[in-house]
PDB file of C-alpha atoms in Angstrom:
ATOM      1  CA  UNK T 809      -2.102  -3.263 -26.400  1.00 36.00           C
ATOM      2  CA  UNK T 810      -4.629  -0.467 -26.158  1.00 39.00           C
ATOM      3  CA  UNK T 811      -7.586  -2.271 -27.762  1.00 38.00           C
ATOM      4  CA  UNK T 812      -7.564  -4.771 -24.908  1.00 43.00           C
ATOM      5  CA  UNK T 813      -8.562  -1.962 -22.560  1.00 55.00           C
ATOM      6  CA  UNK T 814     -11.827  -1.171 -24.352  1.00 51.00           C
ATOM      7  CA  UNK T 815     -15.264  -2.661 -23.690  1.00 56.00           C
ATOM      8  CA  UNK T 816     -18.570  -1.724 -25.368  1.00 54.00           C
ATOM      9  CA  UNK T 817     -22.068  -2.300 -23.986  1.00 57.00           C
ATOM     10  CA  UNK T 818     -25.005  -1.519 -26.355  1.00 58.00           C
ATOM     11  CA  UNK T 819     -28.133  -0.228 -24.632  1.00 54.00           C
ATOM     12  CA  UNK T 820     -30.642   0.154 -27.465  1.00 53.00           C
ATOM     13  CA  UNK T 821     -31.011  -0.088 -31.214  1.00 54.00           C
ATOM     14  CA  UNK T 822     -31.483   3.667 -31.657  1.00 55.00           C
ATOM     15  CA  UNK T 823     -31.971   5.539 -34.930  1.00 59.00           C
ATOM     16  CA  UNK T 824     -29.661   5.636 -37.934  1.00 67.00           C
ATOM     17  CA  UNK T 825     -28.167   8.986 -36.914  1.00 87.00           C
ATOM     18  CA  UNK T 826     -27.165   7.726 -33.449  1.00 94.00           C
ATOM     19  CA  UNK T 827     -23.963   5.889 -32.552  1.00 96.00           C
ATOM     20  CA  UNK T 828     -22.641   4.260 -29.388  1.00 97.00           C
ATOM     21  CA  UNK T 829     -19.542   5.659 -27.673  1.00 98.00           C
ATOM     22  CA  UNK T 830     -16.129   4.728 -29.010  1.00 98.00           C
ATOM     23  CA  UNK T 831     -12.840   5.592 -27.316  1.00 98.00           C
ATOM     24  CA  UNK T 832     -10.543   7.882 -29.291  1.00 98.00           C
ATOM     25  CA  UNK T 833      -7.267   6.083 -28.632  1.00 97.00           C
ATOM     26  CA  UNK T 834      -4.807   8.744 -29.766  1.00 97.00           C
ATOM     27  CA  UNK T 835      -6.416  11.335 -27.471  1.00 98.00           C
ATOM     28  CA  UNK T 836      -6.561   9.047 -24.422  1.00 98.00           C
ATOM     29  CA  UNK T 837      -3.886   8.127 -21.876  1.00 98.00           C
ATOM     30  CA  UNK T 838      -2.221   4.746 -21.962  1.00 97.00           C
ATOM     31  CA  UNK T 839      -0.675   3.088 -18.887  1.00 98.00           C
ATOM     32  CA  UNK T 840       1.306   5.839 -17.179  1.00 98.00           C
ATOM     33  CA  UNK T 841       4.542   5.709 -15.182  1.00 98.00           C
ATOM     34  CA  UNK T 842       5.551   8.657 -12.990  1.00 98.00           C
ATOM     35  CA  UNK T 843       7.744   9.584 -10.048  1.00 98.00           C
ATOM     36  CA  UNK T 844       6.267  10.879  -6.793  1.00 97.00           C
ATOM     37  CA  UNK T 845       5.850  14.638  -7.059  1.00 97.00           C
ATOM     38  CA  UNK T 846       5.393  14.669 -10.836  1.00 98.00           C
ATOM     39  CA  UNK T 847       2.343  16.391 -12.348  1.00 98.00           C
ATOM     40  CA  UNK T 848       0.170  13.801 -14.101  1.00 98.00           C
ATOM     41  CA  UNK T 849      -2.970  14.127 -16.207  1.00 98.00           C
ATOM     42  CA  UNK T 850      -5.013  11.073 -17.204  1.00 98.00           C
ATOM     43  CA  UNK T 851      -7.121  11.725 -20.303  1.00 98.00           C
ATOM     44  CA  UNK T 852     -10.021   9.935 -21.941  1.00 98.00           C
ATOM     45  CA  UNK T 853     -11.696  10.968 -25.193  1.00 98.00           C
ATOM     46  CA  UNK T 854     -14.755   9.389 -26.799  1.00 98.00           C
ATOM     47  CA  UNK T 855     -16.989   9.937 -29.822  1.00 98.00           C
ATOM     48  CA  UNK T 856     -20.660   9.064 -30.138  1.00 97.00           C
ATOM     49  CA  UNK T 857     -24.116  10.395 -30.971  1.00 97.00           C
ATOM     50  CA  UNK T 858     -25.492  11.753 -28.689  1.00 97.00           C
ATOM     51  CA  UNK T 859     -22.244  13.107 -27.221  1.00 97.00           C
ATOM     52  CA  UNK T 860     -21.138  10.635 -24.534  1.00 98.00           C
ATOM     53  CA  UNK T 861     -21.070  11.487 -20.857  1.00 98.00           C
ATOM     54  CA  UNK T 862     -17.535  10.774 -19.577  1.00 98.00           C
ATOM     55  CA  UNK T 863     -16.570   9.998 -15.988  1.00 98.00           C
ATOM     56  CA  UNK T 864     -13.865   8.128 -14.065  1.00 98.00           C
ATOM     57  CA  UNK T 865     -13.738   5.604 -11.237  1.00 97.00           C
ATOM     58  CA  UNK T 866     -10.823   3.948  -9.472  1.00 96.00           C
ATOM     59  CA  UNK T 867     -10.736   0.159  -9.174  1.00 90.00           C
ATOM     60  CA  UNK T 868      -7.207  -0.698  -8.079  1.00 75.00           C
ATOM     61  CA  UNK T 869      -4.678   0.588  -5.564  1.00 77.00           C
ATOM     62  CA  UNK T 870      -4.728   1.665  -1.944  1.00 76.00           C
ATOM     63  CA  UNK T 871      -8.263   3.053  -2.177  1.00 84.00           C
ATOM     64  CA  UNK T 872     -11.344   3.302  -4.389  1.00 90.00           C
ATOM     65  CA  UNK T 873     -11.288   7.074  -3.840  1.00 94.00           C
ATOM     66  CA  UNK T 874      -9.774   9.381  -6.445  1.00 96.00           C
ATOM     67  CA  UNK T 875      -7.777  11.929  -4.466  1.00 93.00           C
ATOM     68  CA  UNK T 876      -9.342  15.405  -4.440  1.00 92.00           C
ATOM     69  CA  UNK T 877     -12.383  14.135  -6.357  1.00 93.00           C
ATOM     70  CA  UNK T 878     -14.086  11.313  -4.437  1.00 94.00           C
ATOM     71  CA  UNK T 879     -15.468   7.993  -5.682  1.00 95.00           C
ATOM     72  CA  UNK T 880     -16.372   9.386  -9.129  1.00 96.00           C
ATOM     73  CA  UNK T 881     -14.723  12.115 -11.207  1.00 97.00           C
ATOM     74  CA  UNK T 882     -16.803  13.614 -14.024  1.00 97.00           C
ATOM     75  CA  UNK T 883     -15.139  14.899 -17.185  1.00 97.00           C
ATOM     76  CA  UNK T 884     -12.497  13.551 -19.498  1.00 97.00           C
ATOM     77  CA  UNK T 885      -9.437  14.319 -17.305  1.00 98.00           C
ATOM     78  CA  UNK T 886      -8.028  13.508 -13.881  1.00 98.00           C
ATOM     79  CA  UNK T 887      -5.374  16.050 -12.917  1.00 97.00           C
ATOM     80  CA  UNK T 888      -2.778  15.414 -10.215  1.00 97.00           C
ATOM     81  CA  UNK T 889      -0.584  18.430  -9.492  1.00 97.00           C
ATOM     82  CA  UNK T 890       1.888  16.105  -7.740  1.00 98.00           C
ATOM     83  CA  UNK T 891       1.236  12.354  -7.647  1.00 97.00           C
ATOM     84  CA  UNK T 892       1.876  10.364  -4.486  1.00 96.00           C
ATOM     85  CA  UNK T 893       2.417   6.672  -3.826  1.00 95.00           C
ATOM     86  CA  UNK T 894      -1.225   6.430  -2.716  1.00 94.00           C
ATOM     87  CA  UNK T 895      -2.406   7.552  -6.177  1.00 96.00           C
ATOM     88  CA  UNK T 896      -0.999   4.440  -7.878  1.00 95.00           C
ATOM     89  CA  UNK T 897      -3.587   1.998  -9.197  1.00 95.00           C
ATOM     90  CA  UNK T 898      -6.075   1.375 -11.978  1.00 96.00           C
ATOM     91  CA  UNK T 899      -8.457   4.057 -13.200  1.00 98.00           C
ATOM     92  CA  UNK T 900     -11.390   3.368 -15.532  1.00 98.00           C
ATOM     93  CA  UNK T 901     -12.923   5.907 -17.874  1.00 98.00           C
ATOM     94  CA  UNK T 902     -16.613   5.375 -18.705  1.00 98.00           C
ATOM     95  CA  UNK T 903     -18.160   6.928 -21.819  1.00 98.00           C
ATOM     96  CA  UNK T 904     -21.971   6.606 -21.949  1.00 98.00           C
ATOM     97  CA  UNK T 905     -24.863   7.713 -24.110  1.00 97.00           C
ATOM     98  CA  UNK T 906     -28.323   6.343 -24.893  1.00 96.00           C
ATOM     99  CA  UNK T 907     -26.778   3.843 -27.314  1.00 96.00           C
ATOM    100  CA  UNK T 908     -24.316   2.170 -24.972  1.00 97.00           C
ATOM    101  CA  UNK T 909     -21.157   2.452 -22.922  1.00 97.00           C
ATOM    102  CA  UNK T 910     -17.420   2.107 -23.574  1.00 98.00           C
ATOM    103  CA  UNK T 911     -14.615   1.614 -21.035  1.00 97.00           C
ATOM    104  CA  UNK T 912     -10.965   2.635 -21.087  1.00 98.00           C
ATOM    105  CA  UNK T 913      -8.550   1.373 -18.419  1.00 98.00           C
ATOM    106  CA  UNK T 914      -5.402   3.232 -17.372  1.00 98.00           C
ATOM    107  CA  UNK T 915      -2.851   1.859 -14.905  1.00 97.00           C
ATOM    108  CA  UNK T 916      -0.945   4.552 -13.002  1.00 97.00           C
ATOM    109  CA  UNK T 917       2.408   3.439 -11.587  1.00 97.00           C
ATOM    110  CA  UNK T 918       4.242   5.743  -9.169  1.00 97.00           C
ATOM    111  CA  UNK T 919       7.919   5.359  -8.299  1.00 97.00           C
ATOM    112  CA  UNK T 920       8.611   6.586  -4.772  1.00 98.00           C
ATOM    113  CA  UNK T 921      10.900   6.519  -1.761  1.00 97.00           C
ATOM    114  CA  UNK T 922      10.284   3.790   0.812  1.00 97.00           C
ATOM    115  CA  UNK T 923       7.335   4.339   3.137  1.00 97.00           C
ATOM    116  CA  UNK T 924       8.259   2.757   6.480  1.00 98.00           C
ATOM    117  CA  UNK T 925       5.847   1.810   9.268  1.00 98.00           C
ATOM    118  CA  UNK T 926       6.436  -0.193  12.457  1.00 98.00           C
ATOM    119  CA  UNK T 927       3.819  -2.302  14.245  1.00 97.00           C
ATOM    120  CA  UNK T 928       3.030  -1.964  17.063  1.00 96.00           C
ATOM    121  CA  UNK T 929       3.731   1.753  16.820  1.00 94.00           C
ATOM    122  CA  UNK T 930       3.839   2.097  20.631  1.00 96.00           C
ATOM    123  CA  UNK T 931       5.419  -1.195  21.771  1.00 96.00           C
ATOM    124  CA  UNK T 932       5.039  -2.220  25.417  1.00 95.00           C
ATOM    125  CA  UNK T 933       6.055  -5.492  27.044  1.00 96.00           C
ATOM    126  CA  UNK T 934       6.536  -7.145  30.402  1.00 95.00           C
ATOM    127  CA  UNK T 935      10.059  -7.749  31.679  1.00 96.00           C
ATOM    128  CA  UNK T 936      11.364 -11.184  30.649  1.00 95.00           C
ATOM    129  CA  UNK T 937       8.833 -11.693  27.849  1.00 96.00           C
ATOM    130  CA  UNK T 938       9.250 -11.792  24.087  1.00 96.00           C
ATOM    131  CA  UNK T 939       9.090  -8.849  21.721  1.00 96.00           C
ATOM    132  CA  UNK T 940       8.083  -8.782  18.065  1.00 97.00           C
ATOM    133  CA  UNK T 941       8.338  -5.658  15.915  1.00 97.00           C
ATOM    134  CA  UNK T 942       7.140  -5.730  12.307  1.00 98.00           C
ATOM    135  CA  UNK T 943       8.557  -3.169   9.902  1.00 98.00           C
ATOM    136  CA  UNK T 944       6.308  -2.762   6.858  1.00 97.00           C
ATOM    137  CA  UNK T 945       8.060  -1.215   3.862  1.00 98.00           C
ATOM    138  CA  UNK T 946       6.258  -0.069   0.732  1.00 96.00           C
ATOM    139  CA  UNK T 947       8.463   1.159  -2.089  1.00 96.00           C
ATOM    140  CA  UNK T 948       8.741   1.341  -5.866  1.00 95.00           C
ATOM    141  CA  UNK T 949      11.296   0.156  -6.868  1.00 95.00           C
ATOM    142  CA  UNK T 950      10.963  -2.436  -4.120  1.00 94.00           C
ATOM    143  CA  UNK T 951      13.494  -2.656  -1.294  1.00 95.00           C
ATOM    144  CA  UNK T 952      15.875  -5.623  -1.381  1.00 94.00           C
ATOM    145  CA  UNK T 953      16.903  -7.657   1.658  1.00 94.00           C
ATOM    146  CA  UNK T 954      20.211  -5.809   1.867  1.00 94.00           C
ATOM    147  CA  UNK T 955      18.381  -2.484   1.605  1.00 96.00           C
ATOM    148  CA  UNK T 956      16.616  -2.630   4.973  1.00 97.00           C
ATOM    149  CA  UNK T 957      17.949  -2.905   8.524  1.00 98.00           C
ATOM    150  CA  UNK T 958      16.960  -2.689  12.166  1.00 98.00           C
ATOM    151  CA  UNK T 959      19.080  -0.607  14.512  1.00 98.00           C
ATOM    152  CA  UNK T 960      19.068   0.589  18.116  1.00 96.00           C
ATOM    153  CA  UNK T 961      20.212   3.811  19.722  1.00 96.00           C
ATOM    154  CA  UNK T 962      21.980   1.650  22.337  1.00 92.00           C
ATOM    155  CA  UNK T 963      23.543  -1.189  20.328  1.00 90.00           C
ATOM    156  CA  UNK T 964      23.700   0.031  16.721  1.00 95.00           C
ATOM    157  CA  UNK T 965      22.772  -2.311  13.858  1.00 96.00           C
ATOM    158  CA  UNK T 966      20.701  -5.332  14.910  1.00 96.00           C
ATOM    159  CA  UNK T 967      21.140  -8.646  13.072  1.00 94.00           C
ATOM    160  CA  UNK T 968      20.273 -12.293  13.662  1.00 92.00           C
ATOM    161  CA  UNK T 969      23.773 -12.591  15.115  1.00 92.00           C
ATOM    162  CA  UNK T 970      22.705 -10.313  17.971  1.00 91.00           C
ATOM    163  CA  UNK T 971      22.170 -12.527  21.061  1.00 90.00           C
ATOM    164  CA  UNK T 972      18.542 -13.525  21.582  1.00 91.00           C
ATOM    165  CA  UNK T 973      17.483 -11.935  18.290  1.00 94.00           C
ATOM    166  CA  UNK T 974      15.981 -13.194  15.037  1.00 95.00           C
ATOM    167  CA  UNK T 975      15.462 -11.115  11.888  1.00 96.00           C
ATOM    168  CA  UNK T 976      13.121 -12.277   9.103  1.00 96.00           C
ATOM    169  CA  UNK T 977      12.807 -10.655   5.671  1.00 96.00           C
ATOM    170  CA  UNK T 978       9.477 -11.320   3.925  1.00 95.00           C
ATOM    171  CA  UNK T 979       8.836 -10.533   0.257  1.00 92.00           C
ATOM    172  CA  UNK T 980       5.336  -9.504  -0.852  1.00 81.00           C
ATOM    173  CA  UNK T 981       5.764  -7.747  -4.200  1.00 76.00           C
ATOM    174  CA  UNK T 982       6.431  -4.033  -3.759  1.00 75.00           C
ATOM    175  CA  UNK T 983       5.790  -4.497  -0.022  1.00 90.00           C
ATOM    176  CA  UNK T 984       8.433  -5.963   2.289  1.00 95.00           C
ATOM    177  CA  UNK T 985       8.351  -6.927   5.952  1.00 96.00           C
ATOM    178  CA  UNK T 986      11.399  -6.966   8.211  1.00 97.00           C
ATOM    179  CA  UNK T 987      10.413  -8.781  11.397  1.00 97.00           C
ATOM    180  CA  UNK T 988      12.436  -8.370  14.595  1.00 97.00           C
ATOM    181  CA  UNK T 989      11.991 -11.013  17.326  1.00 96.00           C
ATOM    182  CA  UNK T 990      13.619 -10.794  20.751  1.00 94.00           C
ATOM    183  CA  UNK T 991      13.566 -13.906  22.971  1.00 92.00           C
ATOM    184  CA  UNK T 992      13.570 -12.192  26.332  1.00 91.00           C
ATOM    185  CA  UNK T 993      13.258  -8.528  27.208  1.00 93.00           C
ATOM    186  CA  UNK T 994      15.901  -7.250  29.638  1.00 92.00           C
ATOM    187  CA  UNK T 995      15.557  -4.201  31.855  1.00 93.00           C
ATOM    188  CA  UNK T 996      18.139  -2.425  29.692  1.00 92.00           C
ATOM    189  CA  UNK T 997      15.842  -2.813  26.663  1.00 93.00           C
ATOM    190  CA  UNK T 998      13.235  -0.441  28.047  1.00 95.00           C
ATOM    191  CA  UNK T 999      13.310   3.089  26.641  1.00 96.00           C
ATOM    192  CA  UNK T1000      15.462   1.772  23.839  1.00 96.00           C
ATOM    193  CA  UNK T1001      14.702   3.301  20.438  1.00 97.00           C
ATOM    194  CA  UNK T1002      14.339   0.757  17.633  1.00 98.00           C
ATOM    195  CA  UNK T1003      14.689   2.116  14.097  1.00 98.00           C
ATOM    196  CA  UNK T1004      13.820   0.484  10.784  1.00 98.00           C
ATOM    197  CA  UNK T1005      15.633   1.976   7.796  1.00 98.00           C
ATOM    198  CA  UNK T1006      14.927   1.166   4.142  1.00 98.00           C
ATOM    199  CA  UNK T1007      16.677   2.217   0.947  1.00 98.00           C
ATOM    200  CA  UNK T1008      15.799   1.920  -2.726  1.00 96.00           C
ATOM    201  CA  UNK T1009      17.230   3.589  -5.836  1.00 96.00           C
ATOM    202  CA  UNK T1010      15.346   6.810  -5.044  1.00 97.00           C
ATOM    203  CA  UNK T1011      16.600   7.280  -1.510  1.00 97.00           C
ATOM    204  CA  UNK T1012      16.334   6.292   2.146  1.00 98.00           C
ATOM    205  CA  UNK T1013      13.585   6.552   4.761  1.00 98.00           C
ATOM    206  CA  UNK T1014      13.258   5.386   8.363  1.00 98.00           C
ATOM    207  CA  UNK T1015      10.945   5.371  11.347  1.00 98.00           C
ATOM    208  CA  UNK T1016      11.471   4.615  15.037  1.00 98.00           C
ATOM    209  CA  UNK T1017       9.590   3.358  18.078  1.00 98.00           C
ATOM    210  CA  UNK T1018      10.513   3.308  21.770  1.00 98.00           C
ATOM    211  CA  UNK T1019       9.933   0.209  23.901  1.00 97.00           C
ATOM    212  CA  UNK T1020       8.302   0.835  27.278  1.00 97.00           C
ATOM    213  CA  UNK T1021       7.587  -1.512  30.174  1.00 96.00           C
ATOM    214  CA  UNK T1022       4.203  -3.048  30.885  1.00 95.00           C
ATOM    215  CA  UNK T1023       3.161  -4.515  34.235  1.00 95.00           C
ATOM    216  CA  UNK T1024       1.333  -7.306  32.405  1.00 95.00           C
ATOM    217  CA  UNK T1025       1.920  -9.413  29.318  1.00 95.00           C
ATOM    218  CA  UNK T1026       1.160  -7.804  25.960  1.00 94.00           C
ATOM    219  CA  UNK T1027       0.254 -10.198  23.142  1.00 94.00           C
ATOM    220  CA  UNK T1028       2.563 -10.201  20.146  1.00 93.00           C
ATOM    221  CA  UNK T1029       1.351  -8.672  16.875  1.00 91.00           C
ATOM    222  CA  UNK T1030       0.633 -12.178  15.538  1.00 88.00           C
ATOM    223  CA  UNK T1031      -1.712 -12.773  18.480  1.00 90.00           C
ATOM    224  CA  UNK T1032       0.526 -15.226  20.312  1.00 91.00           C
ATOM    225  CA  UNK T1033       1.519 -15.071  23.958  1.00 94.00           C
ATOM    226  CA  UNK T1034       4.781 -13.300  24.707  1.00 91.00           C
ATOM    227  CA  UNK T1035       5.448 -14.780  28.143  1.00 92.00           C
ATOM    228  CA  UNK T1036       4.912 -18.479  27.411  1.00 76.00           C
ATOM    229  CA  UNK T1037       7.435 -20.475  25.362  1.00 56.00           C
ATOM    230  CA  UNK T1038       4.832 -23.154  24.566  1.00 46.00           C
ATOM    231  CA  UNK T1039       3.057 -22.533  21.227  1.00 47.00           C
ATOM    232  CA  UNK T1040      -0.639 -21.900  21.839  1.00 44.00           C
ATOM    233  CA  UNK T1041      -3.669 -21.640  19.679  1.00 43.00           C
ATOM    234  CA  UNK T1042      -4.727 -18.028  19.417  1.00 38.00           C
ATOM    235  CA  UNK T1043      -7.845 -16.987  21.274  1.00 40.00           C
ATOM    236  CA  UNK T1044     -10.685 -15.486  19.265  1.00 39.00           C
ATOM    237  CA  UNK T1045      -9.739 -12.044  20.624  1.00 35.00           C
ATOM    238  CA  UNK T1046      -6.128 -12.508  19.581  1.00 37.00           C
ATOM    239  CA  UNK T1047      -7.264 -13.692  16.169  1.00 40.00           C
ATOM    240  CA  UNK T1048      -9.220 -10.458  15.764  1.00 42.00           C
ATOM    241  CA  UNK T1049      -6.109  -8.455  16.635  1.00 37.00           C
ATOM    242  CA  UNK T1050      -4.117 -10.285  13.959  1.00 41.00           C
ATOM    243  CA  UNK T1051      -6.840  -9.766  11.354  1.00 43.00           C
ATOM    244  CA  UNK T1052      -7.018  -6.044  12.090  1.00 40.00           C
ATOM    245  CA  UNK T1053      -3.233  -5.742  11.830  1.00 41.00           C
ATOM    246  CA  UNK T1054      -3.196  -7.654   8.552  1.00 44.00           C
ATOM    247  CA  UNK T1055      -5.847  -5.313   7.181  1.00 45.00           C
ATOM    248  CA  UNK T1056      -3.761  -2.306   8.210  1.00 45.00           C
ATOM    249  CA  UNK T1057      -0.646  -3.756   6.591  1.00 46.00           C
ATOM    250  CA  UNK T1058      -2.571  -4.398   3.381  1.00 44.00           C
ATOM    251  CA  UNK T1059      -4.429  -1.101   3.083  1.00 45.00           C
ATOM    252  CA  UNK T1060      -1.769   1.279   4.376  1.00 47.00           C
TER     253      UNK T1060
END
């Protein structure tokens, strides 16, 4: 309910003709649901004596930056001509005067087509070694297991039934991962285009990468060796690679 979104912080006793800020509920936005491309305006109204200063900050989502405005947006409105998936998150309105401060939280949810990324985005590997491709899918509504596939321009749809191949589907809320593992790279695999395709109720999106040959071993995206079948503890350098990738998967 709306009153749960409001917090008040008194600053001083003040005089009898002064009053701390209070949020005007019926003139302020509640949690908002939109589709990508829709125009959206988030509003916040407050009363108080002296007249409160109103500004916005973003505390949840892909970034702390409010698109087109920066870290802080002054005024009682945030206007998006066309919202994107990256705009989704929590926005907080602050109303302040010499008597105190009030907060009003608004959660913006954006429904959008799948956003598909593949890591590594320029895969290279040595002949005879393993290959791992991670397809990261962000979508709202989320993509189901049957709604995402790997395919190749040489062999068509790739499944776990494909010789030397394993497919893993990982669920992480509105984010999904479809992991493709190949046991041993053959010469015919080079210059093959691998495509990850994802579908939700709003439509379909895909992205592709091309595998090229490396003269030396390239570590897998999880930091493990690709040319040694014996499980090994990751080196500190490999651990750093994995941490950087995880950060990319989380932020992007």
